[in-house]
Steps between C-alpha positions, in 0.01 A plus 500: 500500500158747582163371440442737188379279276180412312488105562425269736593210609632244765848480557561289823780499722594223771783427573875591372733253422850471359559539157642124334511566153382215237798259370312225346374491095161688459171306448320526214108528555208341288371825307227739649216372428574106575560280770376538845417730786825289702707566174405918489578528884822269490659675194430876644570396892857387375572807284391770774590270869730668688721181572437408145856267499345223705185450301568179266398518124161365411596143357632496849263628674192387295198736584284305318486198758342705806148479481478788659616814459549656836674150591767623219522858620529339820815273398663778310503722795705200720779488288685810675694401802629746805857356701315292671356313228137652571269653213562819521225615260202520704334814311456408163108368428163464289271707532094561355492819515464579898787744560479698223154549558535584877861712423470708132099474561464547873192273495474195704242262635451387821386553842841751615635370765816267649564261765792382673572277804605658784596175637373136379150545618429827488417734203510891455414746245827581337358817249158602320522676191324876496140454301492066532162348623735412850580897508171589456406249781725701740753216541821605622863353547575380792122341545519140591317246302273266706301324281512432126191373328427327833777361568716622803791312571800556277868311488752630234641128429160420464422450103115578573574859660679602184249389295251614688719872491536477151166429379327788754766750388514420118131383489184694377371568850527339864407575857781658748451536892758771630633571903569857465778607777239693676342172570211526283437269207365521187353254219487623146361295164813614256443428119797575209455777233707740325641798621770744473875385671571776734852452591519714790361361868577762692665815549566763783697729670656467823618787727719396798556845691536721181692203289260392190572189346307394199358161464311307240429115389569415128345190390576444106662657270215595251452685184630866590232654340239334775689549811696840402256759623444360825864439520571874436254624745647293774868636404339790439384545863863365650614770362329788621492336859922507476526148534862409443488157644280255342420112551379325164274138602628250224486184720229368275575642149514227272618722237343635157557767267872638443370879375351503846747410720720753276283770564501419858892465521475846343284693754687349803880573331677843598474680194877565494530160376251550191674417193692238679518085415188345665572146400597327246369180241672194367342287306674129327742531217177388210354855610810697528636429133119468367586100417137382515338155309297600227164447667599765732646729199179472339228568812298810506480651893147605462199441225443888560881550408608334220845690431635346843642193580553335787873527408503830493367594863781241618792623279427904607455383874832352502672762319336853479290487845758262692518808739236682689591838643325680801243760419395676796171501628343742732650714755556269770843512631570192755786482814360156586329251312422120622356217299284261678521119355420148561577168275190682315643769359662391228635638129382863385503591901796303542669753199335769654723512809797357312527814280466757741760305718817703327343839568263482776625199739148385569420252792310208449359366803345165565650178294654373247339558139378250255844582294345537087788708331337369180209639284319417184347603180170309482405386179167402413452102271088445478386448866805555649711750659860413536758640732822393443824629715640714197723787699686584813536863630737633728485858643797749432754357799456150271280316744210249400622169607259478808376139374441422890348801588620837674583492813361701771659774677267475741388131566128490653232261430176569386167519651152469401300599792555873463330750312681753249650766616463356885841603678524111678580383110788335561690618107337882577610486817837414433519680205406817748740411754778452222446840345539686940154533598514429851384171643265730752295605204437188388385280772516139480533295200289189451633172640633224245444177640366329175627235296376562159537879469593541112251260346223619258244318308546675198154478338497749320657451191562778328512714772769334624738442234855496548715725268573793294277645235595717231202644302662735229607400128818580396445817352 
């Protein structure tokens, strides 16, 4: 299941669940061409959902009567229940165009940086994206935010301080005072444009008395093609320093692309285990035995490739490609390798370390994930993008029901107030400790007495998405 072919497009993966195949008596759709958007989005959201079974029929149902469309995505995504009698689909959405446009394009627009609270009044610089008007400012994580647009007093319960957050962040420009830890401040006039998603904050490597470990912060999952050659020269320079232990900084990778967090999986595997089961897909029973309504059977996948239908991509990538192999990568050949994660890191990372855990044992140090087992296909109706849940994967021991998250083997809490690659980061610390560098080398790690350590704005859009992209046609 290699990226060899011609085509592109988004295949999204979120979260996994289990496979409850369809009992009740098909639909039967107006024709293409007629009814409504709510009609086109009901008809192809029941053939494809993952936990297609619980979906009612559309007399049932009746699309038609929401006014709104995302208010009927919305209510078809409630109808899946965990144990506990929760929703367990939190994943599936509408979109207009953002992710792909920040994932398979690598463009996005804004001013490039996040916030979180480091306790209910106090706000830090979580990350700035490489190249973003906040980058180019010289702002750097772990930079506390004094003043917003005048304003200097923030409360996280306070509905004003998130609006104020959201609109500065995801606005066209706004004014940000910084306290630097050296003590200095700053004030910079930050306005939104385009520029190129560099997924990768930071990277280095550490030598503790003739022990290298290799380090580096991974962001999103974007289109291979954009992140690949700076991705290869960092391997490429683990390698020749002989680093066999390696940390990899997930704890706020929202997800993205599937081809790259193959490709990744790939240059940090042993390559005595190329050729072997990386994970596995299952998609609903409509997709398995290619049982689709006849809107479905009869929609192209692209203007620019009118041979393919939709039910095509579905059918091969739940029989032909249901298994992708490892291909290694590189040279790199790893005795230790720890994954650093927060609630934040969530789908495509949360895979990442899930697939390697039958061959490599990884560490993951910090908390428990998100938990999205579950990806989708995103399919494109007029202004909207939509992601429905449509397959679970599972890597080759048959785990991918982490619904609640991964746990920890390391439990540590997060903190904002240090810089990357700083040796008082509580995860990198740990991380360090975990893999035998002595506590002497180290010094001291930052103190957590916060309250709010874990929350992030999230202003970003885009850049921040949540889930598993797969940007390759089936062949």
């Amino acid at each position: 299941m290699q990226p060899t072919h011609p085509y592109r497009w988004l295949l999204a993966g979120v979260l996994f669940a289990l496979l409850l195949p369809s009992c009740k008596k098909r639909d039967t759709p107006a024709p293409q061409g007629t009814g409504n958007i709510n009609d086109s989005i009901f008809f192809i959201f029941k053939d494809i959902y993952l936990w297609t079974d619980v979906i009612p029929d559309s007399a049932t149902f009746r699309p038609h009567s929401y006014s709104s469309t995302n208010t009927m995505f919305e209510a078809l995504t409630q109808f899946k229940k965990n144990d506990a009698g929760a929703t367990l689909d939190r994943y599936s959405f509408l979109d207009d165009g953002t992710t792909s446009r920040a994932l398979q394009e690598g463009i996005v627009g804004n001013v490039g940086f996040e916030v979180g609270f480091q306790t209910d009044t106090t706000i830090y610089v979580v990350y700035v994206y490489p190249g973003s008007p906040a980058s180019k400012a010289g702002v750097k994580r772990g930079w506390k935010v004094t003043t917003i647009n005048g304003v200097s007093k923030f409360n996280y319960q306070d509905n004003a301080t998130n609006d104020l957050l959201n609109q500065s962040l995801g606005g066209t420009n706004a004014s940000f005072s910084f306290l630097k830890p050296d003590g200095n401040t700053q004030t910079s006039t930050l306005s939104a444009v385009d520029y190129n998603l560099d997924p990768i904050l930071y990277s280095n490597i550490f030598d503790f008395n003739g022990t290298k470990v290799g380090y580096f912060v991974f962001n999103n999952f974007v289109a291979l093609e954009d992140v690949k050659p700076k991705m290869d020269s960092i391997f490429t320079a683990f390698t020749n320093a002989g680093i066999k232990n390696l940390v990899v900084d997930l704890r706020y990778n929202g997800g993205g692309l599937l081809e790259t967090a193959e490709y990744l999986a790939n240059k940090l595997v042993p390559a005595a285990k190329s050729n072997t089961v990386m994970y596995t897909q299952s998609f609903n029973n409509n997709v398995n035995t290619d049982n689709y309504s006849a809107y479905f059977k009869n929609m192209k996948a692209r203007p620019n490739y009118p041979a393919i239908n939709w039910t095509d991509i579905f059918h091969n990538e739940a029989t032909q490609y249901k298994t992708a192999t490892f291909k290694k990568q590189g040279a790199l050949e790893l005795s230790k390798i720890s994954f650093l994660a927060t609630h934040n890191t969530v789908s495509a990372s949360e895979l990442l370390y899930n697939v390697l855990k039958p061959s490599m044992n990884p560490a993951l140090i910090g908390r428990q994930t998100y938990g999205k087992p579950v990806g989708f296909i995103n399919i494109t109706f007029g202004q909207y993008d939509m992601y429905a849940a449509c397959f679970q994967t599972f890597n080759s021991a048959g785990e991918g029901n982490y619904f609640d998250g991964l746990p920890p083997t390391v439990d540590v809490r997060d903190d904002y107030t240090t810089d990357w690659g700083d040796l008082s980061d509580p995860l990198l610390h740990s991380a360090l400790l975990d893999m035998g560098i002595p506590s002497n080398q180290l010094g001291r790690m930052a103190l957590l007495s916060t309250n709010r350590l874990g929350v992030m704005v999230n202003a970003l859009r885009g850049a921040t998405f949540r889930g598993m992209i797969e940007n390759r046609i089936n062949r």
